[in-house]
Coordinates of C-alpha atoms and ligand atoms in Angstrom, one line a residue:
X528 CA 2.8 9.2 24.1
X529 CA 1.5 6.3 26.2
X530 CA 1.7 8.3 29.4
X531 CA 0.1 11.3 27.9
X532 CA -2.7 9.1 26.5
X533 CA -3.2 7.4 29.8
X534 CA -3.6 10.7 31.6
X535 CA -6.0 12.0 28.9
X536 CA -8.0 8.7 29.3
X537 CA -8.3 9.4 33.1
X538 CA -9.4 13.0 32.5
X539 CA -11.9 12.0 29.8
X540 CA -13.4 9.5 32.3
X541 CA -13.8 12.4 34.6
X542 CA -11.7 10.8 37.4
X543 CA -9.3 12.5 39.7
X544 CA -6.1 10.7 40.6
X545 CA -7.7 9.8 43.9
X546 CA -10.7 8.2 42.4
X547 CA -8.6 6.3 39.8
X548 CA -6.3 5.1 42.6
X549 CA -9.4 3.9 44.6
X550 CA -10.7 1.9 41.6
X551 CA -7.3 0.3 41.0
X552 CA -6.6 -0.2 44.7
X553 CA -3.4 1.7 45.0
X554 CA -2.1 4.9 46.6
X555 CA -2.8 8.2 44.7
X556 CA 0.9 8.9 44.7
X557 CA 1.3 5.7 42.6
X558 CA -1.0 7.2 40.0
X559 CA 0.9 10.5 40.1
X560 CA 4.2 8.7 39.6
X561 CA 2.7 6.6 36.8
X562 CA 1.6 9.7 35.0
X563 CA 5.3 10.8 35.1
X564 CA 6.4 7.5 33.6
X565 CA 7.5 5.9 36.8
X566 CA 6.1 2.6 38.2
X567 CA 5.8 -1.0 37.4
X568 CA 4.2 -2.8 34.4
X569 CA 1.8 -4.6 36.7
X570 CA 0.4 -1.2 38.1
X571 CA 0.3 0.1 34.5
X572 CA -1.7 -2.9 33.3
X573 CA -4.2 -2.6 36.2
X574 CA -4.7 1.1 35.4
X575 CA -5.2 0.3 31.7
X576 CA -7.8 -2.4 32.6
X577 CA -9.8 0.0 34.8
X578 CA -9.7 2.7 32.1
X579 CA -10.5 0.2 29.3
X580 CA -7.3 1.5 27.7
X581 CA -5.7 -0.6 25.0
X582 CA -2.9 0.3 22.6
X583 CA -3.3 0.2 18.8
X584 CA -0.3 -0.4 16.6
X585 CA 0.9 -3.6 18.4
X586 CA 0.4 -7.3 17.6
X587 CA -2.7 -9.2 18.8
X588 CA -3.0 -10.4 22.3
X589 CA -5.3 -10.2 25.4
X590 CA -2.8 -8.2 27.5
X591 CA -0.2 -5.6 26.8
X592 CA 2.7 -8.1 27.4
X593 CA 1.1 -10.6 24.9
X594 CA 0.9 -7.7 22.4
X595 CA 4.5 -6.9 23.0
X596 CA 5.6 -10.5 22.3
X597 CA 3.3 -10.7 19.2
X598 CA 4.8 -7.4 17.8
X599 CA 8.3 -8.6 18.2
X600 CA 7.5 -12.0 16.6
X601 CA 5.6 -10.3 13.8
X602 CA 8.7 -8.3 13.0
X603 CA 10.9 -11.5 13.3
X604 CA 13.1 -9.9 15.9
X605 CA 14.8 -12.1 18.5
X606 CA 14.9 -11.3 22.2
X607 CA 18.6 -10.6 21.8
X608 CA 18.0 -8.4 18.7
X609 CA 15.4 -6.3 20.5
X610 CA 17.6 -6.0 23.6
X611 CA 20.4 -4.7 21.4
X612 CA 18.2 -2.2 19.6
X613 CA 16.7 -0.8 22.9
X614 CA 19.7 -0.9 25.1
X615 CA 17.8 -3.1 27.6
X616 CA 19.1 -6.4 28.8
X617 CA 17.7 -9.6 27.3
X618 CA 16.2 -10.4 30.8
X619 CA 14.4 -7.1 30.9
X620 CA 12.9 -7.6 27.5
X621 CA 11.8 -11.1 28.4
X622 CA 10.4 -9.9 31.7
X623 CA 8.3 -7.1 29.9
X624 CA 6.9 -9.8 27.7
X625 CA 5.7 -11.7 30.8
X626 CA 4.1 -8.6 32.3
X627 CA 7.0 -7.7 34.6
X628 CA 9.6 -4.9 34.5
X629 CA 9.2 -1.1 34.8
X630 CA 7.2 1.5 32.9
X631 CA 10.5 3.2 32.0
X632 CA 11.8 0.0 30.3
X633 CA 8.4 -0.4 28.6
X634 CA 8.7 3.1 27.1
X635 CA 12.1 2.3 25.8
X636 CA 10.9 -0.9 24.2
X637 CA 7.8 0.8 22.6
X638 CA 10.0 3.6 21.2
X639 CA 11.7 0.9 19.1
X640 CA 9.0 -1.7 18.6
X641 CA 6.0 0.5 18.0
X642 CA 6.9 4.2 18.1
X643 CA 3.4 5.1 16.7
X644 CA 1.4 2.9 19.3
X645 CA -1.5 5.0 20.5
X646 CA -4.6 4.4 22.5
X647 CA -7.0 2.4 20.5
X648 CA -10.2 4.4 19.8
X649 CA -13.2 3.0 21.6
X650 CA -15.8 1.4 19.4
X651 CA -18.2 4.1 18.6
X652 CA -21.2 1.8 18.8
X653 CA -22.3 -0.1 21.9
X654 CA -21.5 -3.8 21.3
X655 CA -21.7 -6.1 24.3
X656 CA -21.2 -5.6 28.0
X657 CA -17.7 -6.8 28.5
X658 CA -14.2 -5.6 27.7
X659 CA -12.8 -5.4 24.2
X660 CA -11.7 -9.0 24.1
X661 CA -15.1 -10.1 25.2
X662 CA -16.8 -7.9 22.6
X663 CA -14.6 -9.4 19.8
X664 CA -15.4 -12.9 20.8
X665 CA -18.8 -13.1 19.2
X666 CA -19.4 -16.3 17.3
X667 CA -21.4 -16.8 14.0
X668 CA -24.5 -18.7 14.9
X669 CA -25.1 -22.2 13.3
X670 CA -28.2 -21.2 11.3
X671 CA -26.4 -18.3 9.7
X672 CA -23.5 -20.6 8.8
X673 CA -26.0 -23.1 7.3
X674 CA -26.7 -20.7 4.5
X675 CA -23.0 -20.0 4.0
X676 CA -22.3 -23.7 3.5
X677 CA -25.3 -24.1 1.3
X678 CA -24.5 -21.2 -1.0
X679 CA -20.7 -21.1 -1.0
X680 CA -19.7 -24.7 -0.1
X681 CA -17.5 -26.1 2.7
X682 CA -15.3 -23.6 4.5
X683 CA -11.6 -24.4 4.1
X684 CA -10.3 -21.7 6.4
X685 CA -11.4 -19.7 9.3
X686 CA -8.4 -17.4 9.8
X687 CA -9.7 -15.9 13.1
X688 CA -11.3 -19.0 14.7
X689 CA -12.1 -19.7 18.2
X690 CA -12.4 -23.0 20.0
X691 CA -16.0 -22.1 21.1
X692 CA -17.1 -21.0 17.7
X693 CA -19.6 -23.2 15.7
X694 CA -17.8 -22.5 12.4
X695 CA -17.0 -25.8 10.7
X696 CA -13.8 -25.3 8.7
X697 CA -11.0 -27.7 7.5
X698 CA -8.5 -25.4 9.2
X699 CA -8.9 -22.8 11.9
X700 CA -6.2 -20.4 12.9
X701 CA -6.5 -20.0 16.7
X702 CA -4.9 -17.3 18.9
X703 CA -5.2 -19.8 21.7
X704 CA -2.7 -22.1 19.9
X705 CA -0.3 -19.2 19.1
X706 CA -1.8 -18.9 15.6
X707 CA -2.0 -15.5 13.9
X708 CA -4.4 -15.1 10.9
X709 CA -2.7 -11.8 10.1
X710 CA 0.6 -13.5 9.7
X711 CA 0.1 -17.1 8.5
X712 CA -0.7 -17.6 4.9
X713 CA -4.3 -18.3 4.0
X714 CA -5.1 -21.2 1.6
X715 CA -7.9 -23.1 0.1
X716 CA -11.1 -22.6 -1.9
X717 CA -13.2 -20.7 0.6
X718 CA -12.3 -18.6 3.6
X719 CA -15.0 -17.4 6.0
X720 CA -14.0 -14.3 8.0
X721 CA -16.0 -13.0 10.9
X722 CA -13.1 -10.8 12.3
X723 CA -12.7 -9.0 15.6
X724 CA -14.8 -5.9 14.9
X725 CA -12.4 -3.6 16.7
X726 CA -9.8 -4.4 14.1
X727 CA -11.9 -4.4 10.9
X728 CA -9.5 -2.4 8.8
X729 CA -6.5 -4.7 9.3
X730 CA -8.6 -7.8 8.7
X731 CA -10.3 -6.6 5.6
X732 CA -6.9 -5.5 4.2
X733 CA -5.6 -9.0 5.0
X734 CA -8.6 -10.7 3.3
X735 CA -8.2 -8.5 0.2
X736 CA -4.4 -9.1 0.1
X737 CA -4.7 -12.9 0.5
X738 CA -7.4 -13.1 -2.2
X739 CA -5.5 -10.9 -4.6
X740 CA -2.4 -13.0 -4.2
X741 CA -4.5 -16.0 -5.2
X742 CA -3.9 -17.8 -1.9
X743 CA -7.6 -18.3 -1.5
X744 CA -10.2 -18.5 -4.3
X745 CA -13.2 -16.9 -2.5
X746 CA -13.3 -14.9 0.7
X747 CA -16.6 -14.3 2.5
X748 CA -16.4 -11.7 5.3
X749 CA -19.2 -11.0 7.8
X750 CA -18.7 -7.4 8.8
X751 CA -20.5 -4.2 9.8
X752 CA -21.6 -1.9 7.0
X753 CA -19.2 0.9 7.0
X754 CA -19.3 2.2 3.5
X755 CA -18.1 5.6 4.5
X756 CA -14.6 4.3 5.3
X757 CA -11.5 5.3 3.4
X758 CA -10.6 1.6 2.9
X759 CA -13.9 0.8 1.4
X760 CA -13.7 3.4 -1.2
X761 CA -10.1 2.8 -2.2
X762 CA -10.0 -0.9 -2.3
X763 CA -13.1 -2.8 -1.4
X764 CA -15.4 -0.9 -3.7
X765 CA -13.2 -2.0 -6.6
X766 CA -13.1 -5.7 -5.9
X767 CA -15.7 -6.6 -3.4
X768 CA -19.2 -7.8 -4.0
X769 CA -21.5 -7.0 -1.2
X770 CA -24.7 -8.5 0.2
X771 CA -26.5 -6.1 2.5
X772 CA -28.3 -8.2 5.1
X773 CA -31.8 -7.4 5.9
X774 CA -32.3 -8.0 9.6
X775 CA -29.6 -8.5 12.2
X776 CA -27.6 -11.5 13.1
X777 CA -27.8 -12.8 16.7
X778 CA -24.3 -13.8 17.5
X779 CA -23.3 -16.2 20.3
X780 CA -21.1 -15.1 23.1
X781 CA -18.7 -17.3 25.0
X782 CA -21.4 -18.3 27.4
X783 CA -23.6 -19.4 24.6
X784 CA -26.0 -16.4 25.0
X785 CA -27.4 -14.6 22.0
X786 CA -26.8 -11.0 21.2
X787 CA -28.1 -9.0 18.2
X788 CA -25.8 -6.4 16.8
X789 CA -26.8 -2.7 17.3
X790 CA -25.6 -2.0 13.7
X791 CA -26.2 -3.3 10.2
X792 CA -24.1 -6.1 8.7
X793 CA -23.1 -7.2 5.3
X794 CA -21.3 -10.1 3.6
X795 CA -18.3 -8.7 1.8
X796 CA -17.0 -11.2 -0.7
X797 CA -14.0 -11.5 -3.0
X798 CA -14.2 -13.9 -5.9
X799 CA -17.7 -15.2 -5.3
X800 CA -19.2 -16.7 -8.4
X801 CA -22.5 -15.6 -9.8
X802 CA -24.1 -19.0 -8.9
X803 CA -22.8 -18.7 -5.3
X804 CA -24.3 -15.3 -5.1
X805 CA -27.6 -16.4 -6.5
X806 CA -27.8 -19.4 -4.2
X807 CA -27.2 -17.1 -1.2
X808 CA -29.8 -14.6 -2.3
X809 CA -32.2 -17.6 -2.6
X810 CA -31.7 -18.4 1.1
X811 CA -31.3 -15.1 2.9
X812 CA -33.1 -11.8 2.6
X813 CA -31.0 -8.9 1.4
X814 CA -29.6 -7.1 -1.6
X815 CA -26.5 -7.9 -3.6
X816 CA -24.4 -5.0 -4.7
X817 CA -22.5 -7.3 -7.1
X818 CA -20.6 -6.9 -10.3
X819 CA -21.9 -8.9 -13.1
X820 CA -20.5 -9.5 -16.6
X821 CA -22.1 -6.8 -18.7
X822 CA -23.8 -7.8 -22.0
X823 CA -21.8 -6.5 -25.0
X824 CA -24.3 -3.8 -26.1
X825 CA -24.7 -2.4 -22.6
X826 CA -20.9 -2.5 -22.1
X827 CA -20.3 -0.4 -25.2
X828 CA -22.9 2.1 -24.0
X829 CA -21.3 2.2 -20.7
X830 CA -17.9 2.8 -22.3
X831 CA -19.3 5.6 -24.4
X832 CA -20.7 7.3 -21.2
X833 CA -17.3 6.7 -19.5
X834 CA -19.1 5.0 -16.6
X835 CA -17.9 2.2 -14.4
X836 CA -17.1 -0.8 -16.5
X837 CA -18.7 -3.3 -14.1
X838 CA -21.8 -1.6 -12.7
X839 CA -23.7 -2.9 -9.6
X840 CA -26.6 -5.1 -10.1
X841 CA -28.9 -4.5 -7.1
X842 CA -31.9 -6.3 -8.3
X843 CA -31.4 -9.6 -6.4
X844 CA -33.7 -9.7 -3.5
X845 CA -34.2 -13.1 -1.9
X846 CA -37.0 -14.7 0.1
X847 CA -37.4 -14.4 3.9
X848 CA -34.6 -14.5 6.4
X849 CA -33.5 -17.9 7.7
X850 CA -31.8 -16.5 10.7
X851 CA -33.8 -15.0 13.6
Ligands
SAM927 C1 -15.7 -12.3 16.1 S1 -14.8 -13.7 16.7 C2 -15.3 -14.8 15.4 C3 -14.9 -16.2 15.7 C4 -15.2 -17.1 14.5 N1 -14.5 -16.8 13.3 C5 -16.7 -17.1 14.2 O1 -17.1 -16.6 13.2 O2 -17.5 -17.6 15.1 C6 -13.2 -13.1 16.2 C7 -12.1 -14.1 16.8 O3 -10.8 -13.7 16.2 C8 -9.8 -14.1 17.0 N2 -8.6 -13.4 16.7 C9 -8.3 -12.1 17.0 N3 -7.1 -11.8 16.5 C10 -6.6 -12.9 15.8 C11 -5.4 -13.2 15.1 N4 -4.5 -12.3 14.9 N5 -5.3 -14.5 14.6 C12 -6.3 -15.4 14.7 N6 -7.4 -15.1 15.4 C13 -7.6 -13.9 16.0 C14 -10.4 -13.9 18.4 O4 -9.9 -14.9 19.3 C15 -11.9 -14.0 18.3 O5 -12.4 -15.1 18.8

């Protein structure tokens, strides 16, 4: 699967083996061999970087070998356990997790650890100049956060934090400290989630799950508006209250530069109270698609018409934007 996808990625980039080899700085024979599943992990990762090729279906990480380690840990398998399951030696598994070893060993490992791992679809929308990791490291600007603190209160948890992010939270889960917000339990009154946009689905599922379990009272997510998604219609449309932001947020990148999103954004909240929502609408321009308790008479009419028991109230439009 990986090898087929790799070849397809080269062809869809319109590159011959020779031109890919030149870009990677290897011999064309090396690319030919790689496309037959023969070669080293280090060549493979160089080719993946040039093709902007990442695998979905593995744990988080900046590189393939970090993703392998995260996947094993996520499934609570020891090095010895994985060696036994794959028929590889413990040393080979450890070496793969450090970026060494051969492609043949990697394929055996993937067949056990992540048999469905596939090339991650590229973001459909242009977002940033850098690689995926760079695109996912966009930080919420302080002036945007000011209205979050003012309306929802202090943030107890940022489950996908970053040392360079201006988010002020009592607890931040940091990848750089081996934290994993998709594994560690969330806790507290308010979680603020500006997730990696390339992994929206998994983060929104996580947010919904942690809120549903009562681990966190209110979750506020800052995410692109994708109301056509399967997830949105199945789960989020039932429990989420949504604030459609008018105007775009200018995020900060790791160099402190500003960048506006080329797509619309919304706050997607679980468990936000009516007064929190009202306060937010008083600070930021946009429209709440929020469920409100329905007056008794209206509720009985709604029941008679078999309509949604908690209809949207989209009448709340606040004063001008406070973010640029
Ligand atoms: C869009 S940035 C937002 C950072 C910060 N929450 C903010 O609002 O400024 C998303 C961050 O999630 C982090 N991240 C990605 N996967 C993660 C994981 N599994 N656990 C914790 N953090 C993760 C990345 O390091 C990235 O910096």
